[in-house]
């Protein structure tokens, strides 16, 4: 019955749009609308990025993006079903269609893009891989780790990066691969390894899980670039469009000074036509993708722009207290730069 | 008048259907056709969906450079090798821990099983308690207990336990000296094997002669010399004639030597202590299955208790024990995959973990890992079946 109603609603919607343009079919978008929820694959538990708090509510930068996407597509940021995925499960779960997208702190790499049928729809976190060590080791950079043993999650990009980095420099390091990040960090904490390696954001989040967080130091010099962002499977270009432009929209909103607090006022009074197009006051950009023209208005009103989300989840308003650094807008010395809403 | 041909053949065909043998064949053919059809359907479906989803399929990925560093390798694998090399490194590690665990758990299981049957109250109670404890606790608990409870509480490298200043035990593993050139040890190994072969021949000759003439030969003295003295001499000679790479503490850990990683020790200890509990019960059951009359008959013949055990009880008990023992051996093989939980680099951890995540070839990789367990498992069970047939009661 629900499906029939949804189909009828869609028929009505497409009838109103017919004549203006013929939209390419989007099975994912249709399924989300019929279902009434967005299915989003997230990390098993990484404070600051995707973490279920003691009330069972998911919070974090990657989680916020899913909420914004749900607000854009369904008009309601709460209509998300979060599926926690391990390093091993993440690709099959996306490939087999169990989730609509992944937003889980996964590095964008060539081979994932080229041979796994995965598409990366932009970057919501620029990360560099580094190490956490005990202060007592006096290690100041990764180069001081000659002879050390390093715990890492098996199959992560970090595992390969670390092996390559030490081999190139002729440093002998014993890398011990655990199935889960949590196992690796437990082993590090119990003294099995001298260092644990992951992205700087992940380390900041996981440091809190250590017995005495103050005894450990995160090395500042990164050994790699790990851009991360939402992942979709191949096919369904129109869905990819939505995923990409909601992310762009959150970043553009920050650049344009649109926040969850002033979004109503901006929509009503802004003279800036890019702001007006972003918020659906003109241009009909949502309809071009097959969703409501209020898409980014809803996302920003309910979740906030990129900067608000960052501060709340990993920045100064959170326990992680990370600097914006590379994840700052390009106008303020960072790397965030979006295509214009034109 | 001849009856019409039709109904006659129909009746014959129906009669054939009532034949149990014909029916069995029909059922079996139907099951096989169904299975093959289902498999073809699944494979076809999977490959079509993979093409649709843009996922590369096939085994070409095996020749890609792996780039994964393995801390504990028996093969010549290095990070620069291909993924096939990584696969073999994982298989070798799985085999190593399985074979050693098989031998040790059999020995420990026999001892505990015999202790369980002992007339000594304390001994049999302790053995009974151990068996009950082990059989009612999941293996993962043992693995994590040995890893995080026992091995992780060893001292840090700086405060290692020293064994004569050449071997060092710490929470990074056991570092032992490694010979610079293993050539001498190869000769020692050949000498030992030759001595053991000689011992076997001497024992055979002595048995034949005793059966033929009733005269004893000094088998024990010759045997001790060949089995114990020769190896001791050979290894001592080889050790003295070889230059050793002695581990030295430098920086974070000991450098040089060979490191037995803690994951190996923890997994081995867990498999042995766990499986021994089950083997002990099999041993007890096997021995108790030998009719008491046999033991009474043996004592009536004047055999002593040890002789009764060796010549009467054990040979008959073995026949009962072999089939369940085979199951336990297969379990050890399969349970070795628990090593993945504690980062032991076995085929599950390296191949189904690291390689799968780097390449994403889930179907191919899982099929290969499955084949490994299947092939080793079938080999173990074939050997045990052969042994079972060999020691089976010969009825005439």
mmCIF file of N, CA and C in Angstrom, chain A residues 148-223:
data_model
loop_
_atom_site.group_PDB
_atom_site.id
_atom_site.type_symbol
_atom_site.label_atom_id
_atom_site.label_comp_id
_atom_site.label_asym_id
_atom_site.label_seq_id
_atom_site.Cartn_x
_atom_site.Cartn_y
_atom_site.Cartn_z
ATOM 1 N N UNK A 148 60.359 0.053 16.254
ATOM 2 C CA UNK A 148 59.147 -0.014 17.060
ATOM 3 C C UNK A 148 58.163 -1.023 16.479
ATOM 4 N N UNK A 149 57.171 -1.396 17.273
ATOM 5 C CA UNK A 149 56.072 -2.164 16.713
ATOM 6 C C UNK A 149 54.845 -1.260 16.697
ATOM 7 N N UNK A 150 54.082 -1.401 15.614
ATOM 8 C CA UNK A 150 52.972 -0.484 15.367
ATOM 9 C C UNK A 150 51.691 -1.285 15.194
ATOM 10 N N UNK A 151 50.658 -0.942 15.951
ATOM 11 C CA UNK A 151 49.362 -1.598 15.799
ATOM 12 C C UNK A 151 48.506 -0.814 14.802
ATOM 13 N N UNK A 152 47.763 -1.552 13.975
ATOM 14 C CA UNK A 152 46.954 -0.903 12.941
ATOM 15 C C UNK A 152 45.761 -1.800 12.611
ATOM 16 N N UNK A 153 44.714 -1.208 12.028
ATOM 17 C CA UNK A 153 43.557 -2.003 11.601
ATOM 18 C C UNK A 153 43.860 -2.629 10.250
ATOM 19 N N UNK A 154 43.644 -3.968 10.132
ATOM 20 C CA UNK A 154 43.976 -4.690 8.908
ATOM 21 C C UNK A 154 43.132 -4.197 7.749
ATOM 22 N N UNK A 155 43.786 -3.979 6.593
ATOM 23 C CA UNK A 155 43.045 -3.629 5.394
ATOM 24 C C UNK A 155 42.719 -2.158 5.288
ATOM 25 N N UNK A 156 43.155 -1.385 6.268
ATOM 26 C CA UNK A 156 42.933 0.048 6.160
ATOM 27 C C UNK A 156 44.007 0.622 5.256
ATOM 28 N N UNK A 157 43.771 1.831 4.743
ATOM 29 C CA UNK A 157 44.830 2.482 3.964
ATOM 30 C C UNK A 157 46.032 2.742 4.859
ATOM 31 N N UNK A 158 45.774 2.900 6.160
ATOM 32 C CA UNK A 158 46.872 3.180 7.090
ATOM 33 C C UNK A 158 47.885 2.044 7.120
ATOM 34 N N UNK A 159 47.385 0.804 7.031
ATOM 35 C CA UNK A 159 48.280 -0.356 7.075
ATOM 36 C C UNK A 159 49.322 -0.275 5.958
ATOM 37 N N UNK A 160 48.845 -0.011 4.749
ATOM 38 C CA UNK A 160 49.746 0.055 3.597
ATOM 39 C C UNK A 160 50.623 1.299 3.636
ATOM 40 N N UNK A 161 50.011 2.433 3.982
ATOM 41 C CA UNK A 161 50.769 3.693 4.052
ATOM 42 C C UNK A 161 51.967 3.544 4.976
ATOM 43 N N UNK A 162 51.709 2.990 6.164
ATOM 44 C CA UNK A 162 52.773 2.869 7.152
ATOM 45 C C UNK A 162 53.871 1.946 6.636
ATOM 46 N N UNK A 163 53.465 0.784 6.062
ATOM 47 C CA UNK A 163 54.457 -0.157 5.552
ATOM 48 C C UNK A 163 55.316 0.517 4.473
ATOM 49 N N UNK A 164 54.673 1.236 3.563
ATOM 50 C CA UNK A 164 55.407 1.914 2.486
ATOM 51 C C UNK A 164 56.346 2.985 3.033
ATOM 52 N N UNK A 165 55.821 3.768 3.950
ATOM 53 C CA UNK A 165 56.581 4.906 4.459
ATOM 54 C C UNK A 165 57.865 4.443 5.151
ATOM 55 N N UNK A 166 57.756 3.406 5.965
ATOM 56 C CA UNK A 166 58.942 2.928 6.684
ATOM 57 C C UNK A 166 59.900 2.211 5.750
ATOM 58 N N UNK A 167 59.359 1.496 4.770
ATOM 59 C CA UNK A 167 60.231 0.782 3.846
ATOM 60 C C UNK A 167 61.058 1.760 3.017
ATOM 61 N N UNK A 168 60.404 2.831 2.541
ATOM 62 C CA UNK A 168 61.129 3.822 1.742
ATOM 63 C C UNK A 168 62.298 4.417 2.513
ATOM 64 N N UNK A 169 62.154 4.507 3.824
ATOM 65 C CA UNK A 169 63.205 5.144 4.628
ATOM 66 C C UNK A 169 64.121 4.122 5.294
ATOM 67 N N UNK A 170 63.971 2.865 4.901
ATOM 68 C CA UNK A 170 64.811 1.802 5.466
ATOM 69 C C UNK A 170 64.716 1.704 6.975
ATOM 70 N N UNK A 171 63.529 1.962 7.506
ATOM 71 C CA UNK A 171 63.330 1.809 8.937
ATOM 72 C C UNK A 171 62.612 0.484 9.159
ATOM 73 N N UNK A 172 63.046 -0.229 10.192
ATOM 74 C CA UNK A 172 62.454 -1.547 10.454
ATOM 75 C C UNK A 172 61.358 -1.388 11.495
ATOM 76 N N UNK A 173 60.151 -1.656 11.077
ATOM 77 C CA UNK A 173 59.032 -1.509 11.995
ATOM 78 C C UNK A 173 58.164 -2.760 11.892
ATOM 79 N N UNK A 174 57.743 -3.306 13.027
ATOM 80 C CA UNK A 174 56.871 -4.492 13.006
ATOM 81 C C UNK A 174 55.420 -4.029 13.064
ATOM 82 N N UNK A 175 54.702 -4.264 11.964
ATOM 83 C CA UNK A 175 53.308 -3.822 11.901
ATOM 84 C C UNK A 175 52.395 -4.984 12.258
ATOM 85 N N UNK A 176 51.562 -4.791 13.258
ATOM 86 C CA UNK A 176 50.654 -5.843 13.715
ATOM 87 C C UNK A 176 49.226 -5.445 13.343
ATOM 88 N N UNK A 177 48.584 -6.322 12.542
ATOM 89 C CA UNK A 177 47.286 -5.966 11.970
ATOM 90 C C UNK A 177 46.135 -6.573 12.752
ATOM 91 N N UNK A 178 45.264 -5.735 13.263
ATOM 92 C CA UNK A 178 44.067 -6.209 13.963
ATOM 93 C C UNK A 178 42.851 -6.025 13.069
ATOM 94 N N UNK A 179 41.812 -6.839 13.340
ATOM 95 C CA UNK A 179 40.625 -6.786 12.494
ATOM 96 C C UNK A 179 39.830 -5.502 12.692
ATOM 97 N N UNK A 180 39.876 -4.952 13.879
ATOM 98 C CA UNK A 180 39.082 -3.748 14.138
ATOM 99 C C UNK A 180 39.972 -2.679 14.754
ATOM 100 N N UNK A 181 39.623 -1.405 14.513
ATOM 101 C CA UNK A 181 40.374 -0.311 15.109
ATOM 102 C C UNK A 181 40.414 -0.464 16.623
ATOM 103 N N UNK A 182 39.267 -0.866 17.195
ATOM 104 C CA UNK A 182 39.187 -0.965 18.647
ATOM 105 C C UNK A 182 40.142 -2.019 19.207
ATOM 106 N N UNK A 183 40.278 -3.156 18.503
ATOM 107 C CA UNK A 183 41.210 -4.189 18.954
ATOM 108 C C UNK A 183 42.646 -3.666 18.902
ATOM 109 N N UNK A 184 42.934 -2.936 17.831
ATOM 110 C CA UNK A 184 44.292 -2.418 17.654
ATOM 111 C C UNK A 184 44.638 -1.445 18.774
ATOM 112 N N UNK A 185 43.688 -0.586 19.110
ATOM 113 C CA UNK A 185 44.011 0.417 20.129
ATOM 114 C C UNK A 185 44.053 -0.209 21.522
ATOM 115 N N UNK A 186 43.264 -1.260 21.739
ATOM 116 C CA UNK A 186 43.348 -1.975 23.018
ATOM 117 C C UNK A 186 44.723 -2.616 23.167
ATOM 118 N N UNK A 187 45.205 -3.232 22.059
ATOM 119 C CA UNK A 187 46.513 -3.877 22.101
ATOM 120 C C UNK A 187 47.609 -2.835 22.343
ATOM 121 N N UNK A 188 47.474 -1.665 21.702
ATOM 122 C CA UNK A 188 48.444 -0.593 21.929
ATOM 123 C C UNK A 188 48.426 -0.187 23.399
ATOM 124 N N UNK A 189 47.233 -0.038 23.932
ATOM 125 C CA UNK A 189 47.098 0.414 25.312
ATOM 126 C C UNK A 189 47.672 -0.607 26.288
ATOM 127 N N UNK A 190 47.589 -1.899 25.927
ATOM 128 C CA UNK A 190 48.092 -2.921 26.843
ATOM 129 C C UNK A 190 49.605 -3.097 26.721
ATOM 130 N N UNK A 191 50.248 -2.319 25.850
ATOM 131 C CA UNK A 191 51.704 -2.372 25.744
ATOM 132 C C UNK A 191 52.224 -3.275 24.662
ATOM 133 N N UNK A 192 51.340 -3.887 23.861
ATOM 134 C CA UNK A 192 51.798 -4.766 22.793
ATOM 135 C C UNK A 192 52.565 -3.976 21.733
ATOM 136 N N UNK A 193 52.163 -2.734 21.488
ATOM 137 C CA UNK A 193 52.817 -1.928 20.458
ATOM 138 C C UNK A 193 53.341 -0.626 21.049
ATOM 139 N N UNK A 194 54.364 -0.080 20.361
ATOM 140 C CA UNK A 194 54.902 1.208 20.769
ATOM 141 C C UNK A 194 54.072 2.341 20.211
ATOM 142 N N UNK A 195 53.345 2.061 19.119
ATOM 143 C CA UNK A 195 52.585 3.134 18.478
ATOM 144 C C UNK A 195 51.327 2.551 17.870
ATOM 145 N N UNK A 196 50.338 3.413 17.683
ATOM 146 C CA UNK A 196 49.123 3.023 16.973
ATOM 147 C C UNK A 196 48.948 4.072 15.895
ATOM 148 N N UNK A 197 48.603 3.616 14.682
ATOM 149 C CA UNK A 197 48.506 4.584 13.601
ATOM 150 C C UNK A 197 47.108 4.633 13.026
ATOM 151 N N UNK A 198 46.669 5.840 12.703
ATOM 152 C CA UNK A 198 45.358 6.085 12.083
ATOM 153 C C UNK A 198 45.374 7.535 11.638
ATOM 154 N N UNK A 199 44.277 7.970 11.067
ATOM 155 C CA UNK A 199 44.169 9.372 10.688
ATOM 156 C C UNK A 199 44.168 10.238 11.930
ATOM 157 N N UNK A 200 44.587 11.491 11.768
ATOM 158 C CA UNK A 200 44.727 12.361 12.936
ATOM 159 C C UNK A 200 43.373 12.571 13.615
ATOM 160 N N UNK A 201 42.304 12.633 12.823
ATOM 161 C CA UNK A 201 40.971 12.801 13.396
ATOM 162 C C UNK A 201 40.558 11.585 14.205
ATOM 163 N N UNK A 202 40.812 10.404 13.632
ATOM 164 C CA UNK A 202 40.473 9.163 14.321
ATOM 165 C C UNK A 202 41.280 9.054 15.618
ATOM 166 N N UNK A 203 42.559 9.436 15.560
ATOM 167 C CA UNK A 203 43.402 9.351 16.754
ATOM 168 C C UNK A 203 42.873 10.269 17.847
ATOM 169 N N UNK A 204 42.461 11.479 17.433
ATOM 170 C CA UNK A 204 41.945 12.422 18.420
ATOM 171 C C UNK A 204 40.730 11.818 19.110
ATOM 172 N N UNK A 205 39.871 11.128 18.320
ATOM 173 C CA UNK A 205 38.679 10.518 18.896
ATOM 174 C C UNK A 205 39.007 9.326 19.758
ATOM 175 N N UNK A 206 39.959 8.497 19.299
ATOM 176 C CA UNK A 206 40.227 7.249 20.000
ATOM 177 C C UNK A 206 41.112 7.433 21.231
ATOM 178 N N UNK A 207 41.820 8.542 21.257
ATOM 179 C CA UNK A 207 42.681 8.795 22.399
ATOM 180 C C UNK A 207 41.880 8.735 23.699
ATOM 181 N N UNK A 208 40.633 9.208 23.624
ATOM 182 C CA UNK A 208 39.788 9.233 24.823
ATOM 183 C C UNK A 208 39.519 7.842 25.364
ATOM 184 N N UNK A 209 39.672 6.810 24.501
ATOM 185 C CA UNK A 209 39.395 5.447 24.942
ATOM 186 C C UNK A 209 40.561 4.838 25.734
ATOM 187 N N UNK A 210 41.719 5.490 25.720
ATOM 188 C CA UNK A 210 42.889 4.931 26.409
ATOM 189 C C UNK A 210 42.717 5.045 27.925
ATOM 190 N N UNK A 211 43.457 4.164 28.640
ATOM 191 C CA UNK A 211 43.327 4.142 30.095
ATOM 192 C C UNK A 211 43.716 5.493 30.694
ATOM 193 N N UNK A 212 44.887 6.006 30.293
ATOM 194 C CA UNK A 212 45.326 7.314 30.776
ATOM 195 C C UNK A 212 45.649 8.174 29.554
ATOM 196 N N UNK A 213 44.661 8.879 28.998
ATOM 197 C CA UNK A 213 44.894 9.616 27.749
ATOM 198 C C UNK A 213 46.081 10.583 27.852
ATOM 199 N N UNK A 214 46.325 11.127 29.022
ATOM 200 C CA UNK A 214 47.379 12.117 29.177
ATOM 201 C C UNK A 214 48.791 11.567 29.006
ATOM 202 N N UNK A 215 48.954 10.247 29.072
ATOM 203 C CA UNK A 215 50.286 9.649 28.922
ATOM 204 C C UNK A 215 50.713 9.542 27.478
ATOM 205 N N UNK A 216 49.804 9.881 26.549
ATOM 206 C CA UNK A 216 50.085 9.630 25.139
ATOM 207 C C UNK A 216 50.114 10.928 24.356
ATOM 208 N N UNK A 217 50.881 10.900 23.273
ATOM 209 C CA UNK A 217 51.000 12.109 22.462
ATOM 210 C C UNK A 217 50.783 11.730 20.994
ATOM 211 N N UNK A 218 50.047 12.583 20.288
ATOM 212 C CA UNK A 218 49.813 12.355 18.854
ATOM 213 C C UNK A 218 50.886 13.112 18.086
ATOM 214 N N UNK A 219 51.668 12.388 17.276
ATOM 215 C CA UNK A 219 52.730 13.035 16.511
ATOM 216 C C UNK A 219 52.114 13.985 15.490
ATOM 217 N N UNK A 220 52.688 15.177 15.381
ATOM 218 C CA UNK A 220 52.036 16.202 14.557
ATOM 219 C C UNK A 220 52.308 16.034 13.072
ATOM 220 N N UNK A 221 53.481 15.478 12.717
ATOM 221 C CA UNK A 221 53.829 15.406 11.293
ATOM 222 C C UNK A 221 53.133 14.222 10.628
ATOM 223 N N UNK A 222 52.219 14.480 9.679
ATOM 224 C CA UNK A 222 51.516 13.367 9.037
ATOM 225 C C UNK A 222 52.384 12.669 7.997
ATOM 226 N N UNK A 223 52.093 11.401 7.708
ATOM 227 C CA UNK A 223 52.862 10.679 6.698
ATOM 228 C C UNK A 223 52.054 10.456 5.420
#
